[in-house]
Coordinates of N, CA, C and O and ligand atoms in Angstrom, one line a residue:
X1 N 117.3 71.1 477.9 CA 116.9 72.0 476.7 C 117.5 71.4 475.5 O 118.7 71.0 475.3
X2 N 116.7 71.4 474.8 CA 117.0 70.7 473.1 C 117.7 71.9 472.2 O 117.1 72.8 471.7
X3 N 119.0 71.7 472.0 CA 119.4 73.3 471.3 C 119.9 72.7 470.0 O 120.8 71.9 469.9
X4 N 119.3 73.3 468.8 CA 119.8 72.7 467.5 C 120.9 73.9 466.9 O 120.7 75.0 467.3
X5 N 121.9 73.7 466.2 CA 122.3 74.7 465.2 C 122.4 74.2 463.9 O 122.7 73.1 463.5
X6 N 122.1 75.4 463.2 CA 122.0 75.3 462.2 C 122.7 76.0 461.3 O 122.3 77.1 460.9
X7 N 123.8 75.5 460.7 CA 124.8 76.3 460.3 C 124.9 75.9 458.5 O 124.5 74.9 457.9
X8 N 125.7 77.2 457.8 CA 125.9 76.7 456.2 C 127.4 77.6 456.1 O 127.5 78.8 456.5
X9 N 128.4 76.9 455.6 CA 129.7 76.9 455.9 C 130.0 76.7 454.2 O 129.6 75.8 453.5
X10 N 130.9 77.8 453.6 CA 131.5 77.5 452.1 C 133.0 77.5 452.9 O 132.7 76.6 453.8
X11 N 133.9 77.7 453.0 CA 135.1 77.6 453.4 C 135.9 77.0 454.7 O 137.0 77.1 455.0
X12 N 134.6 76.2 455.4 CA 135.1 75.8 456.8 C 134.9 76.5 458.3 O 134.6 76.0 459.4
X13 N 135.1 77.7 457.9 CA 135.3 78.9 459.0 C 134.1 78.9 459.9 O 134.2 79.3 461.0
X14 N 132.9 78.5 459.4 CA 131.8 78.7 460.0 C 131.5 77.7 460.9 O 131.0 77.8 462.0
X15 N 131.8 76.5 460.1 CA 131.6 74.8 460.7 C 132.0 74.9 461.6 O 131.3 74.5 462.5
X16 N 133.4 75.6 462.0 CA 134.6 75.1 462.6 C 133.8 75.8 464.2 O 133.8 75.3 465.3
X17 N 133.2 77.2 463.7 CA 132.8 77.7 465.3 C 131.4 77.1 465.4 O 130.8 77.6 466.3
X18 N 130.9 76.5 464.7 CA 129.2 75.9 465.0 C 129.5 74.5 466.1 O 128.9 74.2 467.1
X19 N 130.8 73.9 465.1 CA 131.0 72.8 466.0 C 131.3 72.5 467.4 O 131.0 71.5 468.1
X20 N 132.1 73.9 468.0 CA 132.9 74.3 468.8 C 131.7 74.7 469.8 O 131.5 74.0 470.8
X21 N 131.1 75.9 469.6 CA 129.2 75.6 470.4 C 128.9 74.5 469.9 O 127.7 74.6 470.3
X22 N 128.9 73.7 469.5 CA 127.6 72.8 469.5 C 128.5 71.8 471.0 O 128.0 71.3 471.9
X23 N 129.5 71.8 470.8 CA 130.3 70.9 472.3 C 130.0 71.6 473.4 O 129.5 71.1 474.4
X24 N 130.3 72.8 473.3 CA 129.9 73.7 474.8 C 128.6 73.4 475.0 O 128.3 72.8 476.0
X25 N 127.5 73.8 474.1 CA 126.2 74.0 474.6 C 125.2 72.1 474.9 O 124.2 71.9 475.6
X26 N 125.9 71.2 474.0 CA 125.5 69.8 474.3 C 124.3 69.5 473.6 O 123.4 68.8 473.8
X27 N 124.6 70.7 471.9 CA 123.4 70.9 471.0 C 123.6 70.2 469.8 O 124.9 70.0 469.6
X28 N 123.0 69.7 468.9 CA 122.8 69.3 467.7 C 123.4 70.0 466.9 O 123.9 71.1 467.2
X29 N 123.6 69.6 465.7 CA 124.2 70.3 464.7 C 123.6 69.7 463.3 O 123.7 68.5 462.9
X30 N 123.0 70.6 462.6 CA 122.4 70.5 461.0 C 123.1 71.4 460.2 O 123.4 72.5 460.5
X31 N 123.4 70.8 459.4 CA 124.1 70.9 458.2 C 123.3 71.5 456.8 O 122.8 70.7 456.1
X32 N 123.2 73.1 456.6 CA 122.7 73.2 455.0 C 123.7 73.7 454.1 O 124.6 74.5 454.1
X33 N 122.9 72.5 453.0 CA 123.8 72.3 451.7 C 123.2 72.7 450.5 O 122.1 72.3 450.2
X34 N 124.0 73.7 449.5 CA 123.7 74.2 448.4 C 123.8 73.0 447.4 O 124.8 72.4 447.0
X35 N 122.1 72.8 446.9 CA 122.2 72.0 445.6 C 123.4 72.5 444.5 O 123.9 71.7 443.7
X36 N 123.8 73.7 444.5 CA 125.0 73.5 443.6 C 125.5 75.2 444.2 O 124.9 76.1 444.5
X37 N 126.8 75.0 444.2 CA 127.1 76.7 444.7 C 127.5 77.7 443.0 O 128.2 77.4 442.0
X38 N 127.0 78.6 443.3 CA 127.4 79.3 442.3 C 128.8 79.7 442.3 O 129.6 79.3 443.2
X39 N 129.1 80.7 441.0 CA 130.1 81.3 441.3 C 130.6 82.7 442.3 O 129.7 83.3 442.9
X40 N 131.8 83.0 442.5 CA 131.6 84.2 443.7 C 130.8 85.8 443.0 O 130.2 86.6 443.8
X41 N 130.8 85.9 441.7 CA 129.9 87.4 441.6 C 128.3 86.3 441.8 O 127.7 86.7 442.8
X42 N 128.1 85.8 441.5 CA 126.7 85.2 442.1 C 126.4 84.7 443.5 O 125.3 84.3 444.0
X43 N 127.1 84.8 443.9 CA 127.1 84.3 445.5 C 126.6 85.7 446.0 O 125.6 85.7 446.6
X44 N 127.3 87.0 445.8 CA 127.3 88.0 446.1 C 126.1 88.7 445.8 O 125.6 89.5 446.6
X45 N 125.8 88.5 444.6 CA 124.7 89.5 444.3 C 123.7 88.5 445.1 O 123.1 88.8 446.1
X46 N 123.8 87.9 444.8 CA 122.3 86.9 445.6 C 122.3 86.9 446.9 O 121.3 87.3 447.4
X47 N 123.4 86.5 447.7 CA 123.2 87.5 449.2 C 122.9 88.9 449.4 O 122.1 89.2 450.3
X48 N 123.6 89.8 448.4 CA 123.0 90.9 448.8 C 121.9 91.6 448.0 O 121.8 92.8 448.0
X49 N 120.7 90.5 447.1 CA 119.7 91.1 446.7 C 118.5 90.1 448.1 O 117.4 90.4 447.9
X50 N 118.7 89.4 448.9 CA 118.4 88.6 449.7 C 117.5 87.4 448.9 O 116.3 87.0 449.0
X51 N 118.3 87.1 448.0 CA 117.7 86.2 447.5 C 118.1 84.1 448.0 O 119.0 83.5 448.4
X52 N 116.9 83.7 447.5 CA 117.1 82.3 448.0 C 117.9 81.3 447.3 O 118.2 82.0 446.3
X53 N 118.5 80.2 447.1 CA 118.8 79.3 446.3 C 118.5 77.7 446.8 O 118.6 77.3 447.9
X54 N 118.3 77.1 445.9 CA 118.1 75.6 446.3 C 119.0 74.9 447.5 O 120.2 74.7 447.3
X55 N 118.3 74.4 448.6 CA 119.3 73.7 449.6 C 119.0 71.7 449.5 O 118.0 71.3 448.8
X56 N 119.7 70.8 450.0 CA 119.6 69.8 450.1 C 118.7 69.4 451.1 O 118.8 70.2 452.0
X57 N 117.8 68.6 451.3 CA 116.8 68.2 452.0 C 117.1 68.2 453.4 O 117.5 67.2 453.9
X58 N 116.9 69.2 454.2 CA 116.9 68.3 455.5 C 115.4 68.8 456.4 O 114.4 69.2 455.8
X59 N 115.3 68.7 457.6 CA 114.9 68.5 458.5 C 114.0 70.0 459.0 O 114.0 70.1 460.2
X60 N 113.4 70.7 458.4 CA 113.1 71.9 458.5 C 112.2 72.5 460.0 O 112.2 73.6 460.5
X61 N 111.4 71.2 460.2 CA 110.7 71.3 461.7 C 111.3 71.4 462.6 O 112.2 70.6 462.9
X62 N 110.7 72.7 463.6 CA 111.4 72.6 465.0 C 110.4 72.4 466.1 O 110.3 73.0 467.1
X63 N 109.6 71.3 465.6 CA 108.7 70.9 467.1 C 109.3 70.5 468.3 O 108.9 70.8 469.4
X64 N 110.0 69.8 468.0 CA 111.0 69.4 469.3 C 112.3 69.6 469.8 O 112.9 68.9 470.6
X65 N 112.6 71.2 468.8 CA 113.4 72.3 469.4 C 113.2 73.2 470.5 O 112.1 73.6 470.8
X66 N 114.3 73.6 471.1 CA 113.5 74.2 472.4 C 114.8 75.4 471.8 O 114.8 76.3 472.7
X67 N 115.6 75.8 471.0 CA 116.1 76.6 471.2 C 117.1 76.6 469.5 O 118.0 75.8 469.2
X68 N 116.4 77.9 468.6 CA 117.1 77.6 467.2 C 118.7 78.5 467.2 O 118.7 79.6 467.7
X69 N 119.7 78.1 466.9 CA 121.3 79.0 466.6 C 121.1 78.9 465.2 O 120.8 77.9 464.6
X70 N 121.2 79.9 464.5 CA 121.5 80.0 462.8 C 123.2 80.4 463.0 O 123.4 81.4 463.7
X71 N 124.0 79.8 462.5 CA 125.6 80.3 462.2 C 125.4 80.3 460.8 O 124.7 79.5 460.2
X72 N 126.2 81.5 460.3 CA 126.2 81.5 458.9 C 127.5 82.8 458.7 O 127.8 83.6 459.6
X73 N 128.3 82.7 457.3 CA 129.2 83.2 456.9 C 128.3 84.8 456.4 O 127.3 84.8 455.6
X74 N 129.0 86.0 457.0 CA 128.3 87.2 456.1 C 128.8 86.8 454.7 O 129.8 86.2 454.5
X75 N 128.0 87.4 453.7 CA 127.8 87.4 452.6 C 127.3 88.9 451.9 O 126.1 89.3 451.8
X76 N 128.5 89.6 451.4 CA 127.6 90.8 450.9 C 127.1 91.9 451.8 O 126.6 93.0 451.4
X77 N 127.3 91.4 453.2 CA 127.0 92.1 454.6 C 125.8 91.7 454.7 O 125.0 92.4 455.4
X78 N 125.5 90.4 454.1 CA 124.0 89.9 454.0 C 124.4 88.4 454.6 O 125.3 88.2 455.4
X79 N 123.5 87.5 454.2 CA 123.7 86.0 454.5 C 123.4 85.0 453.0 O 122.5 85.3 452.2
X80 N 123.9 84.3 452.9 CA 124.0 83.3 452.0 C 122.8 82.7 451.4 O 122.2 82.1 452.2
X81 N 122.4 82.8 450.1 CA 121.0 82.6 449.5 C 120.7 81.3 450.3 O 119.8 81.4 451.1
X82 N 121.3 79.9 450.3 CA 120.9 78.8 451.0 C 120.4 78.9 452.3 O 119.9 78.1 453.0
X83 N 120.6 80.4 452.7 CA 120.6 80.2 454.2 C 118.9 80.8 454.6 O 118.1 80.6 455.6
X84 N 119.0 81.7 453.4 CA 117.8 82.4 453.2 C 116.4 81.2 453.2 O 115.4 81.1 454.0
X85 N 116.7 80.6 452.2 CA 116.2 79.4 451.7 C 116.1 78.6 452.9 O 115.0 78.3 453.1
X86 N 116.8 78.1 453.8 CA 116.5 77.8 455.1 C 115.6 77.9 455.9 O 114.9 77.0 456.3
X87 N 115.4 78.9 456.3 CA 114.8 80.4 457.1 C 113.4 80.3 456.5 O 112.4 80.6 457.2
X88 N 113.3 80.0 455.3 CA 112.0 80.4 454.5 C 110.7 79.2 454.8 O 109.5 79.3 455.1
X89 N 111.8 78.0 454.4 CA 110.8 76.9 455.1 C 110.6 76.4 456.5 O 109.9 75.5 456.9
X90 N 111.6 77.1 457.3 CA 111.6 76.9 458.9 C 110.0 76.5 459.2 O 109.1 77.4 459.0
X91 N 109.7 75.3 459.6 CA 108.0 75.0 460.1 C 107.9 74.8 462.0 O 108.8 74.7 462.8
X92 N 106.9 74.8 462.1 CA 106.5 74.6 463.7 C 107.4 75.4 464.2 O 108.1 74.9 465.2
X93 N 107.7 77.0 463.7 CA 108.5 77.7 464.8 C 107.9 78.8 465.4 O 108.8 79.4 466.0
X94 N 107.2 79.2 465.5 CA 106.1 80.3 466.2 C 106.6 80.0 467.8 O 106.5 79.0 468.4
X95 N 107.1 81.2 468.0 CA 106.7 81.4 470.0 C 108.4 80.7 469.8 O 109.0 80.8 470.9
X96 N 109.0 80.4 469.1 CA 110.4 80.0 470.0 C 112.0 80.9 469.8 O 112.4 81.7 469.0
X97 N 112.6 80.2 471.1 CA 113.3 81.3 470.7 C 114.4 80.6 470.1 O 114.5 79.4 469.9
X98 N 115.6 82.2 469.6 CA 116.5 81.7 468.8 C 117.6 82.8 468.6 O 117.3 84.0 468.8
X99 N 119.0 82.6 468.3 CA 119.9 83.0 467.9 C 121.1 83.2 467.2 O 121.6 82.1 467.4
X100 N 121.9 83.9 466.6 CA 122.2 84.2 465.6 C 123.9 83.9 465.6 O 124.4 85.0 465.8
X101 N 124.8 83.1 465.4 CA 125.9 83.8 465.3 C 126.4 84.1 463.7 O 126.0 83.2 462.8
X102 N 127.3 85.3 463.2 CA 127.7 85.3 462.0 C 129.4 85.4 462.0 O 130.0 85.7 463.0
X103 N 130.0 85.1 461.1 CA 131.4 84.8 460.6 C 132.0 85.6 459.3 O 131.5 85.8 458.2
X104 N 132.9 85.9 459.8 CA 133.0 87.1 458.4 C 134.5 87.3 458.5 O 135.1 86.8 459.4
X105 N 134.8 87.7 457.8 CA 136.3 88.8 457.5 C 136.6 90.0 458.1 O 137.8 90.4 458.4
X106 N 135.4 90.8 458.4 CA 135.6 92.4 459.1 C 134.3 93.2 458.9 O 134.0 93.9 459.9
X107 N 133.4 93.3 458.1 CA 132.5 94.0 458.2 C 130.9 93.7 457.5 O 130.6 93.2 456.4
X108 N 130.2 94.1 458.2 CA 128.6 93.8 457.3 C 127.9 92.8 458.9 O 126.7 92.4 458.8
X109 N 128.6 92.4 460.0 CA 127.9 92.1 460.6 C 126.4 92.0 461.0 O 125.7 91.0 460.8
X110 N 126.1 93.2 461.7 CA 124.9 93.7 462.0 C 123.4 93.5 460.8 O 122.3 93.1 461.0
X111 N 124.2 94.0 459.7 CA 122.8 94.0 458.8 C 122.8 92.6 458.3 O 121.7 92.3 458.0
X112 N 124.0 91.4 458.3 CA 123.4 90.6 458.2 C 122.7 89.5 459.4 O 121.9 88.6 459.1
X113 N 123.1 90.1 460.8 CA 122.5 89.2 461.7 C 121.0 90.0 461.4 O 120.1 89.2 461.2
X114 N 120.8 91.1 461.3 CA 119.2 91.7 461.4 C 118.7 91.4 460.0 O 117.8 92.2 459.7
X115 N 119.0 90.5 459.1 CA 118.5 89.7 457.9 C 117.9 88.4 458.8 O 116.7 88.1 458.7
X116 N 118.4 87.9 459.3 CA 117.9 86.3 460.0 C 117.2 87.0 460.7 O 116.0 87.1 460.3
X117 N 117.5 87.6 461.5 CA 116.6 88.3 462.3 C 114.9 88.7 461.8 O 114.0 87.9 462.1
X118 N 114.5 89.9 461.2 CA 113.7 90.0 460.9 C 112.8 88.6 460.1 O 111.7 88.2 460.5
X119 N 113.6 88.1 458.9 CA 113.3 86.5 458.8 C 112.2 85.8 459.8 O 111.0 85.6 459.8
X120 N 113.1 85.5 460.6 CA 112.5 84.9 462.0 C 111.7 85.3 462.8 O 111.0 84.6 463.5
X121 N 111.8 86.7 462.8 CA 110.7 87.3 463.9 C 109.3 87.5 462.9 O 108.2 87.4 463.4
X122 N 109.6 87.8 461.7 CA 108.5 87.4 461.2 C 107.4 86.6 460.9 O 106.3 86.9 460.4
X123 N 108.5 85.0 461.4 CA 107.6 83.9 461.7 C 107.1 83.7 463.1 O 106.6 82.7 463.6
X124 N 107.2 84.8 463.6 CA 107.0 84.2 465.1 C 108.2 84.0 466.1 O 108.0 83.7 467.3
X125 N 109.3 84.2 465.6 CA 109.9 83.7 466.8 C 110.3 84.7 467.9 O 109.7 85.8 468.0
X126 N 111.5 84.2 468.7 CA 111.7 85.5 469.4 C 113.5 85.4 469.4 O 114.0 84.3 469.5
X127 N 114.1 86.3 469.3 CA 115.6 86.8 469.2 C 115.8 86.8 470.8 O 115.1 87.2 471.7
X128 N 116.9 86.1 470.8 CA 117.5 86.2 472.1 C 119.3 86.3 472.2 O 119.9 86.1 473.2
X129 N 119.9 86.5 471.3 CA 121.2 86.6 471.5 C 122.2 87.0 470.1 O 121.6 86.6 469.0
X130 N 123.3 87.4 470.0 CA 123.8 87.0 468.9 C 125.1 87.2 469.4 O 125.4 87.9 470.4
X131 N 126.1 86.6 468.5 CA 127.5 86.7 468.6 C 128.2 86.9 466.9 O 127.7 86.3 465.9
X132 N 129.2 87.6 467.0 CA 130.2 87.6 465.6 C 131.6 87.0 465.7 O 132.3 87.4 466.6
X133 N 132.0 86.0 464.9 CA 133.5 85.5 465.2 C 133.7 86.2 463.6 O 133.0 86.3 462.6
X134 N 135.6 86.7 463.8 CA 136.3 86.5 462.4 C 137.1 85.6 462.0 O 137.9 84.9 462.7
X135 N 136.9 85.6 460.9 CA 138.2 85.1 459.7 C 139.2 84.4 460.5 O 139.3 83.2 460.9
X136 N 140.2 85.5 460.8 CA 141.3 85.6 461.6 C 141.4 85.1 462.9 O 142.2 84.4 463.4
X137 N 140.3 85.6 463.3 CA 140.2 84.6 464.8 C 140.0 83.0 464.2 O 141.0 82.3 464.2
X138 N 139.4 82.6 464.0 CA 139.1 80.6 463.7 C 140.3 80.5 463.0 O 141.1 79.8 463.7
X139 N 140.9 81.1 461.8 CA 142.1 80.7 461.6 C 143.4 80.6 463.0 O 144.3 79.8 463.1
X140 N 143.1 81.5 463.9 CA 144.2 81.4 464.6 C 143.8 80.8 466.6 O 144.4 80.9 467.6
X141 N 142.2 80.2 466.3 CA 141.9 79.4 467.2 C 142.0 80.4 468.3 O 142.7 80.1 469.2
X142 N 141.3 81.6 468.4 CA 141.2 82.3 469.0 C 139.9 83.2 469.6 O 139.8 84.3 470.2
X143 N 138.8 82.1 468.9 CA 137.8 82.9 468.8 C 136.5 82.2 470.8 O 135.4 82.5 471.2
X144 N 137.4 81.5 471.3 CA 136.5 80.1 472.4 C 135.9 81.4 473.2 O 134.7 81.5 473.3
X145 N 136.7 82.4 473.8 CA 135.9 83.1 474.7 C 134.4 83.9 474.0 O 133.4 83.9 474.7
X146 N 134.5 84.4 472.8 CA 133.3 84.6 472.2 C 132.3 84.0 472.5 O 131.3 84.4 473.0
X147 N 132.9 82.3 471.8 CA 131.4 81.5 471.9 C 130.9 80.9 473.3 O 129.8 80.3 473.5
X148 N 132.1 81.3 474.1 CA 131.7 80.6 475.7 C 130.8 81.9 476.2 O 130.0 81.6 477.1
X149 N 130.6 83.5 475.6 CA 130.2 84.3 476.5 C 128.6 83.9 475.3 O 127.6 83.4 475.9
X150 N 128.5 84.0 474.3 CA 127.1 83.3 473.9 C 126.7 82.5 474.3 O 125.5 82.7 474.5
X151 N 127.1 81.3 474.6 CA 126.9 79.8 475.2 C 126.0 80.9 476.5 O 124.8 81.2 476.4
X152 N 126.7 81.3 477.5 CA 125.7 81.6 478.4 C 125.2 82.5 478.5 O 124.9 82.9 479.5
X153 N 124.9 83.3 477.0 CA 123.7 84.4 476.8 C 122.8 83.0 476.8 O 122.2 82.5 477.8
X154 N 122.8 82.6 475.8 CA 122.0 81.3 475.2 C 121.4 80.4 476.8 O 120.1 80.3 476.9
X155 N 121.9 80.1 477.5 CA 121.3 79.0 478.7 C 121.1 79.8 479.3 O 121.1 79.3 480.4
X156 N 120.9 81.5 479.6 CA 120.5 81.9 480.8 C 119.1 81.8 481.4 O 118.9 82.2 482.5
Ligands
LIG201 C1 130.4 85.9 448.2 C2 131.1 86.3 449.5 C3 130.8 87.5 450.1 C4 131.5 87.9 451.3 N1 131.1 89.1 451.8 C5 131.7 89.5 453.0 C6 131.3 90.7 453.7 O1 130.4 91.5 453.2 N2 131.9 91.1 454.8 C7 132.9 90.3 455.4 O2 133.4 90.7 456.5 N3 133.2 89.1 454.8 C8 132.7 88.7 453.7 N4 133.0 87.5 453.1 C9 134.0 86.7 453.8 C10 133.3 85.5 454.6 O3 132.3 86.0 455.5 C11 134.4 84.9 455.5 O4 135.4 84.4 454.6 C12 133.9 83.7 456.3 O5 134.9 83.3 457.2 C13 133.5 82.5 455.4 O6 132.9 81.5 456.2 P1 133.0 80.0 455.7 O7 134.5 79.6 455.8 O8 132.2 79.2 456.7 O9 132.5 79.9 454.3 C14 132.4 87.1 451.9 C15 132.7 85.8 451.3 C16 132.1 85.4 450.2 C17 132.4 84.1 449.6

C-alpha cells in the first residue's frame, strides 16, 4: 500500500510527528510550503475564516496513492490557510481513502479535523481515521503510542 502524508508544519511540532508515522507506516512524506507566511493575527483570522493562501508547487495528484494522511497544526481551531489551499487542488482523489492527524496546544481539535474532513469528502473521498498529538507531548517525546495506535487504524 502506497501511503503519502502530507503535512504543513510552522514551528516543527507537526514535522516532527508526520516524520515519526511516516517511519512506522513505510509512507512518503510531502512537504506544503507557504509562498510567504503572514503575520500571527493573519494566520488566525485566515484559518479561522477558512480561507486559502498561496502554497509552493508540489505534487497535487493522488493517482498512485493508495492512502492520503493530512497532518496539520490547529489553527484558530481551524487548519492553516496553505493547508486549505492544499485540499482545494487535491486531483485524481475520488473513491480514496484518507486520514487526518492534527497538532495543537489543547483545544479546537475536532472542528479542525472536521474542516479537512468535510473538504475531502466533498471531493469524493472517504475518512478513515484520525488522531490528535500535543504541543507538550512532541516537545517531551511522548506522543509514539498515539501514532503507533493510528498507524494501525490506518493498515487495518
Ligand atoms: C495562528 C495560530 C493559531 C493557533 N490556534 C490554536 C488553537 O486554536 N488551538 C490550539 O490548541 N493551538 C493553537 N495553536 C498552537 C499550534 O497548534 C501548536 O503550537 C502546534 O504545535 C504548532 O505546530 P507546528 O509546530 O507544526 O507549527 C495556534 C498556533 C498559531 C500559530
Amino acid at each position: 500500500m502506497r501511503i503519502r502524508i502530507v503535512y504543513y508544519s510552522w514551528q516543527g511540532h507537526t514535522r516532527t510527528v508526520a516524520t515519526a508515522l511516516a517511519e512506522l507506516l513505510g509512507a512518503e512524506l510531502q512537504r506544503i510550503e507557504a509562498v510567504s507566511e503572514s503575520g500571527m493575527f493573519g494566520k488566525a483570522m485566515r484559518a479561522m475564516l477558512g480561507m486559502r493562501a498561496a502554497i509552493r508547487p508540489l505534487d497535487a495528484s493522488l493517482g498512485d496513492v493508495d492512502h492520503l494522511i493530512v497532518a496539520t497544526p490547529v489553527w484558530a481551531q481551524k487548519v492553516p490557510p496553505y493547508v486549505n489551499e492544499y485540499l482545494a487542488g487535491l486531483v485524481n482523489c475520488s473513491g480514496k481513502p484518507f486520514s487526518v492527524l492534527v497538532e495543537m496546544k489543547g483545544s479546537g481539535a475536532e472542528s479542525a479535523i472536521r474542516a479537512v474532513r468535510d473538504r475531502l469528502t466533498k471531493k469524493g473521498m472517504r475518512f478513515v481515521s484520525s488522531a490528535v498529538t500535543l504541543e507538550d507531548e512532541v516537545d517531551a517525546g511522548t506522543y509514539g503510542r498515539k501514532i503507533e495506535e493510528f498507524a494501525k487504524a490506518i493498515l487495518q
